[in-house]
Amino acid sequence: MHKVPVGVLGASGYAGRELCGLIARHPKLELAFASANEQRGQHARIGPLEITYVATEDAPLGNAEIVFTALPHGASAKWVGNARSTGARVVDLSSDFRPGAGESATNAEYGLTELMRENIPGAEIVANPGCYPTAVLLAIAPLLKEGWVTPGATINVSAASGVTGAGYAARPDLLYAEVAEDFRAYAVGNEHRHLAEMQAVTNELGGRNNDILFTPHLLPVARGILATITVPIEQHTDDPSLLWKDCYSGEPFIEIADAPPSLRDVVRRNVVRLSVTKAAHVRKPTLIIISAIDNLMKGAAGQALQNANILLGLSEQAGLPA
Amino acid sequence: MHKVPVGVLGASGYAGRELCGLIARHPKLELAFASANEQRGQHARIGPLEITYVATEDAPLGNAEIVFTALPHGASAKWVGNARSTGARVVDLSSDFRPGAGESATNAEYGLTELMRENIPGAEIVANPGCYPTAVLLAIAPLLKEGWVTPGATINVSAASGVTGAGYAARPDLLYAEVAEDFRAYAVGNEHRHLAEMQAVTNELGGRNNDILFTPHLLPVARGILATITVPIEQHTDDPSLLWKDCYSGEPFIEIADAPPSLRDVVRRNVVRLSVTKAAHVRKPTLIIISAIDNLMKGAAGQALQNANILLGLSEQAGLPA
Amino acid sequence: MHKVPVGVLGASGYAGRELCGLIARHPKLELAFASANEQRGQHARIGPLEITYVATEDAPLGNAEIVFTALPHGASAKWVGNARSTGARVVDLSSDFRPGAGESATNAEYGLTELMRENIPGAEIVANPGCYPTAVLLAIAPLLKEGWVTPGATINVSAASGVTGAGYAARPDLLYAEVAEDFRAYAVGNEHRHLAEMQAVTNELGGRNNDILFTPHLLPVARGILATITVPIEQHTDDPSLLWKDCYSGEPFIEIADAPPSLRDVVRRNVVRLSVTKAAHVRKPTLIIISAIDNLMKGAAGQALQNANILLGLSEQAGLPA
Amino acid sequence: MHKVPVGVLGASGYAGRELCGLIARHPKLELAFASANEQRGQHARIGPLEITYVATEDAPLGNAEIVFTALPHGASAKWVGNARSTGARVVDLSSDFRPGAGESATNAEYGLTELMRENIPGAEIVANPGCYPTAVLLAIAPLLKEGWVTPGATINVSAASGVTGAGYAARPDLLYAEVAEDFRAYAVGNEHRHLAEMQAVTNELGGRNNDILFTPHLLPVARGILATITVPIEQHTDDPSLLWKDCYSGEPFIEIADAPPSLRDVVRRNVVRLSVTKAAHVRKPTLIIISAIDNLMKGAAGQALQNANILLGLSEQAGLPA
């Protein structure tokens, strides 16, 4: 059976390795190359697959129908261009072409799949969403689209991520003895680089002067993001979860749960799992949405593959663990 | 040197053991008894001290000048009364006599020490604050007292606690294999039993129709609470942290930090460590306060001992790790 | 496509749930029932499968071609008999019918698959090996069969297991706050209940008065076993690993590694991964074998399914993650 | 009250910071300087103390009566000499002057305090023992001194350490996401650099051709070492623990426990905690000793301070948490 060759630039980081592992098990794809500058020439075992890293500049871009770029933010845009010039289509896991970022490209589409599915098939470049924006935007999109959010109200997001969200970087503050048994906020003051992406898409989806106030935290876990989102709404309905169930009906990768999700519900799966609860004991009608994803799956490699499946006309679920 | 005899009812739980350890190292106190019904007759080594548990009903209450009750909520009130009838003064770590709770007693004072210090010396019963309320109320009190909070605004609290906050209970959901590498919200919907205490004291401290919206989370760590609090205020000042530095000037157990605190800054210490940051990119002036405590120390046993020191006319810092 | 119905007794423990998850994804099997007395009537989501537990006594044993018993040791033998009386063949994950155990049955075969493969197809009952014995026996079998071990020498095994090895039991010593950041030996003094199984099979495989001295430890991890085994041998060869490579040539679930394996090499995979190293700086020729497995996969549910595949004449690898 | 000035070279690593924290709380010592080349000029908060690092070459060695060197192995010897030339006495936490190391000095004494206490007072340099050797040698010394070990027998040591044992080094293999939920052996093949120290002291204490076979492991915990030691002995006695109780009678920092110790028994304490158990089910009389220490306390900073107390004629327990 013919398999479609795809390549990964930046394959030694956490997202890159996750992606290679998914490709290795994908029924219709094969890995044409995996690049990693510092590990060039080294071997890595990724699940059932043994790979040898090539230098990024030696990657045979022309051999791939799809090139995934999992390079650092800022370094990616150039390689997206190089890959495009060979005719490959690109799924870019960096922030370089996302809404709110500096770069823009007329041929790039934002790949928050469930919300922008119709834009993907014709895209030359898919800007794969950030991990936090994936968790947050899929959670609040139904409210925004239906106009439920109180105009001018602030949407409060307190989120926590496992350490793989910070990438495979030998930073002293990410050492085991510094992270275990600890918990801390970072980018405090609404200064996280994902804010612009979240705010831009919020506006686009129907926000009515709704500012996002976002505080991320570092969890002593390897993988997973949990976002706790409070949204003032104009008025309550009997069962607010019906809005999400309706909006996401038939979506294989979105789960509307009765009980608040926890990380272990989603780790190693390409899903967003959500719960919606009315806040008691407050005067302003407010919903509390808990949204959980695996930052490396639905928040990165899984969603990238989901988008690639669409680009190639394959089943959107091919090779993805639900 | 004469030492003051004190006793602990409910000494086998996490807070009770922490308290016995502090008493064992305290320069002016000695442990008269430690009760634990299920472990009656058993020995426990707590730091340098070897103790033998007695049944709670066999505890020689009359031998203690201060009785600490670390019994389950609901079970404590009766034993507070028993201890009082022997003439002992009581520091009650349960919620039974706290603001917002069902019980009330004219002779009970709320022991949030830094805010209610003048009420403690004459108290017969000190209702020791809950762990979450300690972290939250000390963080927002300066804002409330100065009238900075926007009237009618909701104060959003997203907090996370280590598992000892749930007590030493053999619940399957608290097993290592269920908690490690996980993170979850609980009491979602503003339904946590600490809410009433926080809301009542918020109102008392100067809240102007400010509802608390509180979502706690369970962290895969043994000890520590971190609360991320967003507060809409009427207008910004140049350096908001000056309000806290001024309000808590000279307090040995309150630290106003430049950088957001993390759990490891406070674990095993009887302190609250706070940071205050202005939220960027939002239209409504908003402060973000990060507040960290050790739930077993400043959130339970440490603050209880701090209150006992006051009751006994000792240095408030005696026997407490800063 | 017709699928073979199989049932699981004791499906709410860690091994039972793992097994249900494997069955749910197996291409040729379907789950006929899953029993759990305490959770009878409750639902559980296991990967893509939603199951409802029945009481063990209500399990329709006759509907299954294979019954897996994952009941507690001692309680299993009776249900093995009940299942047999309906004509089902049984894979018993308890120790009741293993070598060295009190029970014996002429129609039970020990299911250490790679060593006893030829006995499995005709078995009515397969006694699935213990987790520690699987890690240890597959590691030392080549030495024993070839007669390399010094006669009369003690084989020293220091092993460590994740907490799921202790089962899904609400024991206080298995709470997160008691296990995290700790490490301890247990059953010290060569008193572990798996010793008899290891010793009996060691003797059977060719041990020449070689006693096993086994000290297990509890690791602060959810899953995985690592055994560090030192074996005095009569004389060294150039590359001792060749013995294992030769002995296990073609085995899909045994990996002979150049570098010592770690838990993350094997977790969630049905493999044993081994390294063999000569000990330097000692006068007696000695080999150090490091053996790693996932206690819930190759150490329990995975190996059970491997044996069931053989019983049913399926590919031994069907439904098993390598 | 006059305090004795002491200095720390290499104060930014885990052992150096632990040592500064102990000095800060010590009743008779004060910190004259703390050096750290890469962090020169930076501030650090260590418990109640705020310190500013100086470059090692700027450290005012002449201001200290005792200089602690916590520099990397190999780099320490030169600075020991520099400190000596100012007249300071030195406690060297590196391996440079330990038994079995390349360096030697007629004026250096090995500081395994409980065994070599009489040599310390007159020493100019104290070579502070390694962490693993401390745990192992204090455990087996009574057997060696009494001649109980079978001549020619191998002493098997399987030990596990928390990650701070590897130092504060930004190595990718020590990142949280690489260490958590993992366990691995290292230096497999009896190749650890602590072996020479253990073997040399074993011989000196009375070993009769007893080789040490040592396999260390990396634990997913921050601190602590647990060593599981099996020793063939000539014959059993009724209660072997009496030998240790007798040998270490009156030692404040050695605990002979009835039950096997775990890390949490010793973490943050300057003790060795030991258990001794006869091995059942083996023909050769064998003892199993479990030895637990905190690698940063009794295994490094604590023992260094214990030695410094002796050098200064202070109480050996001053400033040390038992």
JSON list of N, CA, C and O in Angstrom, two decimals, chain B residues 14 17 163-164 167-180 219-222, chain C residues 14 17 163-164 167-180 219-222:
[
{"chain": "B", "resi": 14, "resn": "TYR", "atom": "N", "xyz": [-3.02, 14.90, 59.42]},
{"chain": "B", "resi": 14, "resn": "TYR", "atom": "CA", "xyz": [-1.86, 15.67, 58.98]},
{"chain": "B", "resi": 14, "resn": "TYR", "atom": "C", "xyz": [-1.67, 16.93, 59.81]},
{"chain": "B", "resi": 14, "resn": "TYR", "atom": "O", "xyz": [-0.56, 17.26, 60.23]},
{"chain": "B", "resi": 17, "resn": "ARG", "atom": "N", "xyz": [-0.58, 16.00, 63.47]},
{"chain": "B", "resi": 17, "resn": "ARG", "atom": "CA", "xyz": [0.82, 15.59, 63.59]},
{"chain": "B", "resi": 17, "resn": "ARG", "atom": "C", "xyz": [1.77, 16.77, 63.44]},
{"chain": "B", "resi": 17, "resn": "ARG", "atom": "O", "xyz": [2.77, 16.88, 64.14]},
{"chain": "B", "resi": 163, "resn": "VAL", "atom": "N", "xyz": [-2.33, 17.51, 48.56]},
{"chain": "B", "resi": 163, "resn": "VAL", "atom": "CA", "xyz": [-3.31, 16.50, 49.01]},
{"chain": "B", "resi": 163, "resn": "VAL", "atom": "C", "xyz": [-3.47, 16.43, 50.51]},
{"chain": "B", "resi": 163, "resn": "VAL", "atom": "O", "xyz": [-4.50, 15.93, 50.98]},
{"chain": "B", "resi": 164, "resn": "THR", "atom": "N", "xyz": [-2.50, 16.90, 51.28]},
{"chain": "B", "resi": 164, "resn": "THR", "atom": "CA", "xyz": [-2.73, 16.85, 52.73]},
{"chain": "B", "resi": 164, "resn": "THR", "atom": "C", "xyz": [-3.89, 17.74, 53.13]},
{"chain": "B", "resi": 164, "resn": "THR", "atom": "O", "xyz": [-4.45, 17.57, 54.21]},
{"chain": "B", "resi": 167, "resn": "GLY", "atom": "N", "xyz": [-6.81, 15.85, 54.17]},
{"chain": "B", "resi": 167, "resn": "GLY", "atom": "CA", "xyz": [-6.73, 15.05, 55.38]},
{"chain": "B", "resi": 167, "resn": "GLY", "atom": "C", "xyz": [-6.14, 13.68, 55.15]},
{"chain": "B", "resi": 167, "resn": "GLY", "atom": "O", "xyz": [-5.97, 13.25, 53.99]},
{"chain": "B", "resi": 168, "resn": "TYR", "atom": "N", "xyz": [-5.85, 13.00, 56.26]},
{"chain": "B", "resi": 168, "resn": "TYR", "atom": "CA", "xyz": [-5.22, 11.68, 56.20]},
{"chain": "B", "resi": 168, "resn": "TYR", "atom": "C", "xyz": [-6.32, 10.63, 56.11]},
{"chain": "B", "resi": 168, "resn": "TYR", "atom": "O", "xyz": [-6.66, 9.97, 57.08]},
{"chain": "B", "resi": 169, "resn": "ALA", "atom": "N", "xyz": [-6.92, 10.54, 54.93]},
{"chain": "B", "resi": 169, "resn": "ALA", "atom": "CA", "xyz": [-8.07, 9.67, 54.76]},
{"chain": "B", "resi": 169, "resn": "ALA", "atom": "C", "xyz": [-7.78, 8.68, 53.64]},
{"chain": "B", "resi": 169, "resn": "ALA", "atom": "O", "xyz": [-7.31, 9.07, 52.57]},
{"chain": "B", "resi": 170, "resn": "ALA", "atom": "N", "xyz": [-8.04, 7.42, 53.90]},
{"chain": "B", "resi": 170, "resn": "ALA", "atom": "CA", "xyz": [-7.74, 6.37, 52.93]},
{"chain": "B", "resi": 170, "resn": "ALA", "atom": "C", "xyz": [-8.80, 6.33, 51.85]},
{"chain": "B", "resi": 170, "resn": "ALA", "atom": "O", "xyz": [-9.55, 5.37, 51.73]},
{"chain": "B", "resi": 171, "resn": "ARG", "atom": "N", "xyz": [-8.87, 7.40, 51.07]},
{"chain": "B", "resi": 171, "resn": "ARG", "atom": "CA", "xyz": [-9.82, 7.46, 49.97]},
{"chain": "B", "resi": 171, "resn": "ARG", "atom": "C", "xyz": [-9.13, 7.02, 48.69]},
{"chain": "B", "resi": 171, "resn": "ARG", "atom": "O", "xyz": [-8.02, 7.44, 48.39]},
{"chain": "B", "resi": 172, "resn": "PRO", "atom": "N", "xyz": [-9.81, 6.19, 47.88]},
{"chain": "B", "resi": 172, "resn": "PRO", "atom": "CA", "xyz": [-9.17, 5.70, 46.65]},
{"chain": "B", "resi": 172, "resn": "PRO", "atom": "C", "xyz": [-8.72, 6.84, 45.73]},
{"chain": "B", "resi": 172, "resn": "PRO", "atom": "O", "xyz": [-7.73, 6.73, 45.05]},
{"chain": "B", "resi": 173, "resn": "ASP", "atom": "N", "xyz": [-9.48, 7.94, 45.72]},
{"chain": "B", "resi": 173, "resn": "ASP", "atom": "CA", "xyz": [-9.10, 9.03, 44.82]},
{"chain": "B", "resi": 173, "resn": "ASP", "atom": "C", "xyz": [-7.88, 9.79, 45.30]},
{"chain": "B", "resi": 173, "resn": "ASP", "atom": "O", "xyz": [-7.39, 10.67, 44.59]},
{"chain": "B", "resi": 174, "resn": "LEU", "atom": "N", "xyz": [-7.37, 9.47, 46.48]},
{"chain": "B", "resi": 174, "resn": "LEU", "atom": "CA", "xyz": [-6.17, 10.13, 46.98]},
{"chain": "B", "resi": 174, "resn": "LEU", "atom": "C", "xyz": [-4.95, 9.22, 46.94]},
{"chain": "B", "resi": 174, "resn": "LEU", "atom": "O", "xyz": [-3.89, 9.57, 47.44]},
{"chain": "B", "resi": 175, "resn": "LEU", "atom": "N", "xyz": [-5.11, 8.03, 46.37]},
{"chain": "B", "resi": 175, "resn": "LEU", "atom": "CA", "xyz": [-3.97, 7.12, 46.22]},
{"chain": "B", "resi": 175, "resn": "LEU", "atom": "C", "xyz": [-2.92, 7.73, 45.31]},
{"chain": "B", "resi": 175, "resn": "LEU", "atom": "O", "xyz": [-3.24, 8.49, 44.39]},
{"chain": "B", "resi": 176, "resn": "TYR", "atom": "N", "xyz": [-1.68, 7.36, 45.54]},
{"chain": "B", "resi": 176, "resn": "TYR", "atom": "CA", "xyz": [-0.59, 7.89, 44.70]},
{"chain": "B", "resi": 176, "resn": "TYR", "atom": "C", "xyz": [-0.90, 7.74, 43.21]},
{"chain": "B", "resi": 176, "resn": "TYR", "atom": "O", "xyz": [-0.79, 8.69, 42.44]},
{"chain": "B", "resi": 177, "resn": "ALA", "atom": "N", "xyz": [-1.30, 6.52, 42.82]},
{"chain": "B", "resi": 177, "resn": "ALA", "atom": "CA", "xyz": [-1.48, 6.27, 41.39]},
{"chain": "B", "resi": 177, "resn": "ALA", "atom": "C", "xyz": [-2.65, 7.03, 40.78]},
{"chain": "B", "resi": 177, "resn": "ALA", "atom": "O", "xyz": [-2.78, 7.11, 39.57]},
{"chain": "B", "resi": 178, "resn": "GLU", "atom": "N", "xyz": [-3.51, 7.61, 41.63]},
{"chain": "B", "resi": 178, "resn": "GLU", "atom": "CA", "xyz": [-4.64, 8.40, 41.13]},
{"chain": "B", "resi": 178, "resn": "GLU", "atom": "C", "xyz": [-4.33, 9.89, 41.11]},
{"chain": "B", "resi": 178, "resn": "GLU", "atom": "O", "xyz": [-5.00, 10.65, 40.41]},
{"chain": "B", "resi": 179, "resn": "VAL", "atom": "N", "xyz": [-3.39, 10.32, 41.90]},
{"chain": "B", "resi": 179, "resn": "VAL", "atom": "CA", "xyz": [-3.09, 11.75, 42.04]},
{"chain": "B", "resi": 179, "resn": "VAL", "atom": "C", "xyz": [-1.87, 12.17, 41.22]},
{"chain": "B", "resi": 179, "resn": "VAL", "atom": "O", "xyz": [-1.87, 13.25, 40.61]},
{"chain": "B", "resi": 180, "resn": "ALA", "atom": "N", "xyz": [-0.85, 11.32, 41.21]},
{"chain": "B", "resi": 180, "resn": "ALA", "atom": "CA", "xyz": [0.38, 11.68, 40.50]},
{"chain": "B", "resi": 180, "resn": "ALA", "atom": "C", "xyz": [0.08, 11.93, 39.04]},
{"chain": "B", "resi": 180, "resn": "ALA", "atom": "O", "xyz": [-0.74, 11.24, 38.42]},
{"chain": "B", "resi": 219, "resn": "LEU", "atom": "N", "xyz": [-3.70, 19.44, 43.64]},
{"chain": "B", "resi": 219, "resn": "LEU", "atom": "CA", "xyz": [-2.37, 19.37, 43.05]},
{"chain": "B", "resi": 219, "resn": "LEU", "atom": "C", "xyz": [-1.68, 18.04, 43.38]},
{"chain": "B", "resi": 219, "resn": "LEU", "atom": "O", "xyz": [-1.85, 17.53, 44.49]},
{"chain": "B", "resi": 220, "resn": "PRO", "atom": "N", "xyz": [-0.86, 17.55, 42.48]},
{"chain": "B", "resi": 220, "resn": "PRO", "atom": "CA", "xyz": [-0.03, 16.38, 42.83]},
{"chain": "B", "resi": 220, "resn": "PRO", "atom": "C", "xyz": [1.20, 16.80, 43.63]},
{"chain": "B", "resi": 220, "resn": "PRO", "atom": "O", "xyz": [2.34, 16.63, 43.18]},
{"chain": "B", "resi": 221, "resn": "VAL", "atom": "N", "xyz": [0.98, 17.37, 44.77]},
{"chain": "B", "resi": 221, "resn": "VAL", "atom": "CA", "xyz": [2.05, 17.69, 45.73]},
{"chain": "B", "resi": 221, "resn": "VAL", "atom": "C", "xyz": [1.50, 17.37, 47.11]},
{"chain": "B", "resi": 221, "resn": "VAL", "atom": "O", "xyz": [0.28, 17.30, 47.32]},
{"chain": "B", "resi": 222, "resn": "ALA", "atom": "N", "xyz": [2.37, 17.17, 48.06]},
{"chain": "B", "resi": 222, "resn": "ALA", "atom": "CA", "xyz": [1.92, 16.84, 49.41]},
{"chain": "B", "resi": 222, "resn": "ALA", "atom": "C", "xyz": [1.39, 18.06, 50.14]},
{"chain": "B", "resi": 222, "resn": "ALA", "atom": "O", "xyz": [0.34, 18.00, 50.78]},
{"chain": "C", "resi": 14, "resn": "TYR", "atom": "N", "xyz": [-6.46, -2.48, 39.16]},
{"chain": "C", "resi": 14, "resn": "TYR", "atom": "CA", "xyz": [-5.59, -1.93, 38.13]},
{"chain": "C", "resi": 14, "resn": "TYR", "atom": "C", "xyz": [-5.35, -2.92, 36.99]},
{"chain": "C", "resi": 14, "resn": "TYR", "atom": "O", "xyz": [-5.40, -2.56, 35.82]},
{"chain": "C", "resi": 17, "resn": "ARG", "atom": "N", "xyz": [-8.69, -3.45, 34.95]},
{"chain": "C", "resi": 17, "resn": "ARG", "atom": "CA", "xyz": [-9.02, -2.33, 34.05]},
{"chain": "C", "resi": 17, "resn": "ARG", "atom": "C", "xyz": [-8.08, -2.30, 32.85]},
{"chain": "C", "resi": 17, "resn": "ARG", "atom": "O", "xyz": [-8.49, -2.02, 31.72]},
{"chain": "C", "resi": 163, "resn": "VAL", "atom": "N", "xyz": [3.39, 1.74, 42.40]},
{"chain": "C", "resi": 163, "resn": "VAL", "atom": "CA", "xyz": [2.37, 1.45, 43.39]},
{"chain": "C", "resi": 163, "resn": "VAL", "atom": "C", "xyz": [1.18, 0.67, 42.85]},
{"chain": "C", "resi": 163, "resn": "VAL", "atom": "O", "xyz": [0.46, 0.05, 43.63]},
{"chain": "C", "resi": 164, "resn": "THR", "atom": "N", "xyz": [0.96, 0.65, 41.56]},
{"chain": "C", "resi": 164, "resn": "THR", "atom": "CA", "xyz": [-0.16, -0.16, 41.07]},
{"chain": "C", "resi": 164, "resn": "THR", "atom": "C", "xyz": [0.10, -1.64, 41.33]},
{"chain": "C", "resi": 164, "resn": "THR", "atom": "O", "xyz": [-0.84, -2.44, 41.33]},
{"chain": "C", "resi": 167, "resn": "GLY", "atom": "N", "xyz": [-2.03, -3.01, 43.95]},
{"chain": "C", "resi": 167, "resn": "GLY", "atom": "CA", "xyz": [-3.46, -3.10, 43.72]},
{"chain": "C", "resi": 167, "resn": "GLY", "atom": "C", "xyz": [-4.18, -1.81, 44.04]},
{"chain": "C", "resi": 167, "resn": "GLY", "atom": "O", "xyz": [-3.61, -0.88, 44.64]},
{"chain": "C", "resi": 168, "resn": "TYR", "atom": "N", "xyz": [-5.45, -1.76, 43.64]},
{"chain": "C", "resi": 168, "resn": "TYR", "atom": "CA", "xyz": [-6.28, -0.56, 43.83]},
{"chain": "C", "resi": 168, "resn": "TYR", "atom": "C", "xyz": [-6.94, -0.67, 45.19]},
{"chain": "C", "resi": 168, "resn": "TYR", "atom": "O", "xyz": [-8.12, -0.99, 45.31]},
{"chain": "C", "resi": 169, "resn": "ALA", "atom": "N", "xyz": [-6.15, -0.45, 46.23]},
{"chain": "C", "resi": 169, "resn": "ALA", "atom": "CA", "xyz": [-6.64, -0.63, 47.59]},
{"chain": "C", "resi": 169, "resn": "ALA", "atom": "C", "xyz": [-6.45, 0.67, 48.35]},
{"chain": "C", "resi": 169, "resn": "ALA", "atom": "O", "xyz": [-5.38, 1.26, 48.32]},
{"chain": "C", "resi": 170, "resn": "ALA", "atom": "N", "xyz": [-7.51, 1.10, 49.05]},
{"chain": "C", "resi": 170, "resn": "ALA", "atom": "CA", "xyz": [-7.46, 2.36, 49.77]},
{"chain": "C", "resi": 170, "resn": "ALA", "atom": "C", "xyz": [-6.71, 2.19, 51.09]},
{"chain": "C", "resi": 170, "resn": "ALA", "atom": "O", "xyz": [-7.28, 2.29, 52.16]},
{"chain": "C", "resi": 171, "resn": "ARG", "atom": "N", "xyz": [-5.41, 1.91, 50.96]},
{"chain": "C", "resi": 171, "resn": "ARG", "atom": "CA", "xyz": [-4.57, 1.77, 52.16]},
{"chain": "C", "resi": 171, "resn": "ARG", "atom": "C", "xyz": [-3.90, 3.11, 52.45]},
{"chain": "C", "resi": 171, "resn": "ARG", "atom": "O", "xyz": [-3.36, 3.75, 51.55]},
{"chain": "C", "resi": 172, "resn": "PRO", "atom": "N", "xyz": [-3.86, 3.53, 53.71]},
{"chain": "C", "resi": 172, "resn": "PRO", "atom": "CA", "xyz": [-3.23, 4.82, 54.03]},
{"chain": "C", "resi": 172, "resn": "PRO", "atom": "C", "xyz": [-1.78, 4.90, 53.58]},
{"chain": "C", "resi": 172, "resn": "PRO", "atom": "O", "xyz": [-1.32, 5.97, 53.20]},
{"chain": "C", "resi": 173, "resn": "ASP", "atom": "N", "xyz": [-1.07, 3.79, 53.62]},
{"chain": "C", "resi": 173, "resn": "ASP", "atom": "CA", "xyz": [0.35, 3.86, 53.23]},
{"chain": "C", "resi": 173, "resn": "ASP", "atom": "C", "xyz": [0.53, 4.01, 51.73]},
{"chain": "C", "resi": 173, "resn": "ASP", "atom": "O", "xyz": [1.66, 4.19, 51.27]},
{"chain": "C", "resi": 174, "resn": "LEU", "atom": "N", "xyz": [-0.54, 3.95, 50.97]},
{"chain": "C", "resi": 174, "resn": "LEU", "atom": "CA", "xyz": [-0.44, 4.14, 49.52]},
{"chain": "C", "resi": 174, "resn": "LEU", "atom": "C", "xyz": [-1.00, 5.49, 49.07]},
{"chain": "C", "resi": 174, "resn": "LEU", "atom": "O", "xyz": [-1.08, 5.76, 47.88]},
{"chain": "C", "resi": 175, "resn": "LEU", "atom": "N", "xyz": [-1.36, 6.34, 50.02]},
{"chain": "C", "resi": 175, "resn": "LEU", "atom": "CA", "xyz": [-1.83, 7.68, 49.67]},
{"chain": "C", "resi": 175, "resn": "LEU", "atom": "C", "xyz": [-0.71, 8.48, 49.02]},
{"chain": "C", "resi": 175, "resn": "LEU", "atom": "O", "xyz": [0.47, 8.29, 49.31]},
{"chain": "C", "resi": 176, "resn": "TYR", "atom": "N", "xyz": [-1.11, 9.42, 48.18]},
{"chain": "C", "resi": 176, "resn": "TYR", "atom": "CA", "xyz": [-0.10, 10.24, 47.51]},
{"chain": "C", "resi": 176, "resn": "TYR", "atom": "C", "xyz": [0.91, 10.83, 48.48]},
{"chain": "C", "resi": 176, "resn": "TYR", "atom": "O", "xyz": [2.13, 10.75, 48.29]},
{"chain": "C", "resi": 177, "resn": "ALA", "atom": "N", "xyz": [0.39, 11.44, 49.56]},
{"chain": "C", "resi": 177, "resn": "ALA", "atom": "CA", "xyz": [1.29, 12.16, 50.47]},
{"chain": "C", "resi": 177, "resn": "ALA", "atom": "C", "xyz": [2.21, 11.24, 51.25]},
{"chain": "C", "resi": 177, "resn": "ALA", "atom": "O", "xyz": [3.16, 11.69, 51.87]},
{"chain": "C", "resi": 178, "resn": "GLU", "atom": "N", "xyz": [1.93, 9.94, 51.22]},
{"chain": "C", "resi": 178, "resn": "GLU", "atom": "CA", "xyz": [2.79, 8.98, 51.91]},
{"chain": "C", "resi": 178, "resn": "GLU", "atom": "C", "xyz": [3.81, 8.34, 50.97]},
{"chain": "C", "resi": 178, "resn": "GLU", "atom": "O", "xyz": [4.81, 7.79, 51.42]},
{"chain": "C", "resi": 179, "resn": "VAL", "atom": "N", "xyz": [3.54, 8.37, 49.69]},
{"chain": "C", "resi": 179, "resn": "VAL", "atom": "CA", "xyz": [4.39, 7.67, 48.73]},
{"chain": "C", "resi": 179, "resn": "VAL", "atom": "C", "xyz": [5.31, 8.63, 47.99]},
{"chain": "C", "resi": 179, "resn": "VAL", "atom": "O", "xyz": [6.48, 8.31, 47.73]},
{"chain": "C", "resi": 180, "resn": "ALA", "atom": "N", "xyz": [4.79, 9.80, 47.65]},
{"chain": "C", "resi": 180, "resn": "ALA", "atom": "CA", "xyz": [5.59, 10.76, 46.89]},
{"chain": "C", "resi": 180, "resn": "ALA", "atom": "C", "xyz": [6.85, 11.13, 47.67]},
{"chain": "C", "resi": 180, "resn": "ALA", "atom": "O", "xyz": [6.82, 11.26, 48.89]},
{"chain": "C", "resi": 219, "resn": "LEU", "atom": "N", "xyz": [8.30, 2.12, 44.75]},
{"chain": "C", "resi": 219, "resn": "LEU", "atom": "CA", "xyz": [8.74, 3.33, 44.06]},
{"chain": "C", "resi": 219, "resn": "LEU", "atom": "C", "xyz": [7.62, 4.38, 44.04]},
{"chain": "C", "resi": 219, "resn": "LEU", "atom": "O", "xyz": [6.45, 4.02, 43.91]},
{"chain": "C", "resi": 220, "resn": "PRO", "atom": "N", "xyz": [7.99, 5.65, 44.07]},
{"chain": "C", "resi": 220, "resn": "PRO", "atom": "CA", "xyz": [6.98, 6.69, 43.85]},
{"chain": "C", "resi": 220, "resn": "PRO", "atom": "C", "xyz": [6.70, 6.90, 42.37]},
{"chain": "C", "resi": 220, "resn": "PRO", "atom": "O", "xyz": [6.93, 7.97, 41.81]},
{"chain": "C", "resi": 221, "resn": "VAL", "atom": "N", "xyz": [6.21, 5.86, 41.74]},
{"chain": "C", "resi": 221, "resn": "VAL", "atom": "CA", "xyz": [5.74, 5.92, 40.34]},
{"chain": "C", "resi": 221, "resn": "VAL", "atom": "C", "xyz": [4.48, 5.07, 40.27]},
{"chain": "C", "resi": 221, "resn": "VAL", "atom": "O", "xyz": [4.26, 4.20, 41.11]},
{"chain": "C", "resi": 222, "resn": "ALA", "atom": "N", "xyz": [3.66, 5.31, 39.27]},
{"chain": "C", "resi": 222, "resn": "ALA", "atom": "CA", "xyz": [2.42, 4.56, 39.15]},
{"chain": "C", "resi": 222, "resn": "ALA", "atom": "C", "xyz": [2.68, 3.14, 38.63]},
{"chain": "C", "resi": 222, "resn": "ALA", "atom": "O", "xyz": [2.13, 2.17, 39.14]}
]
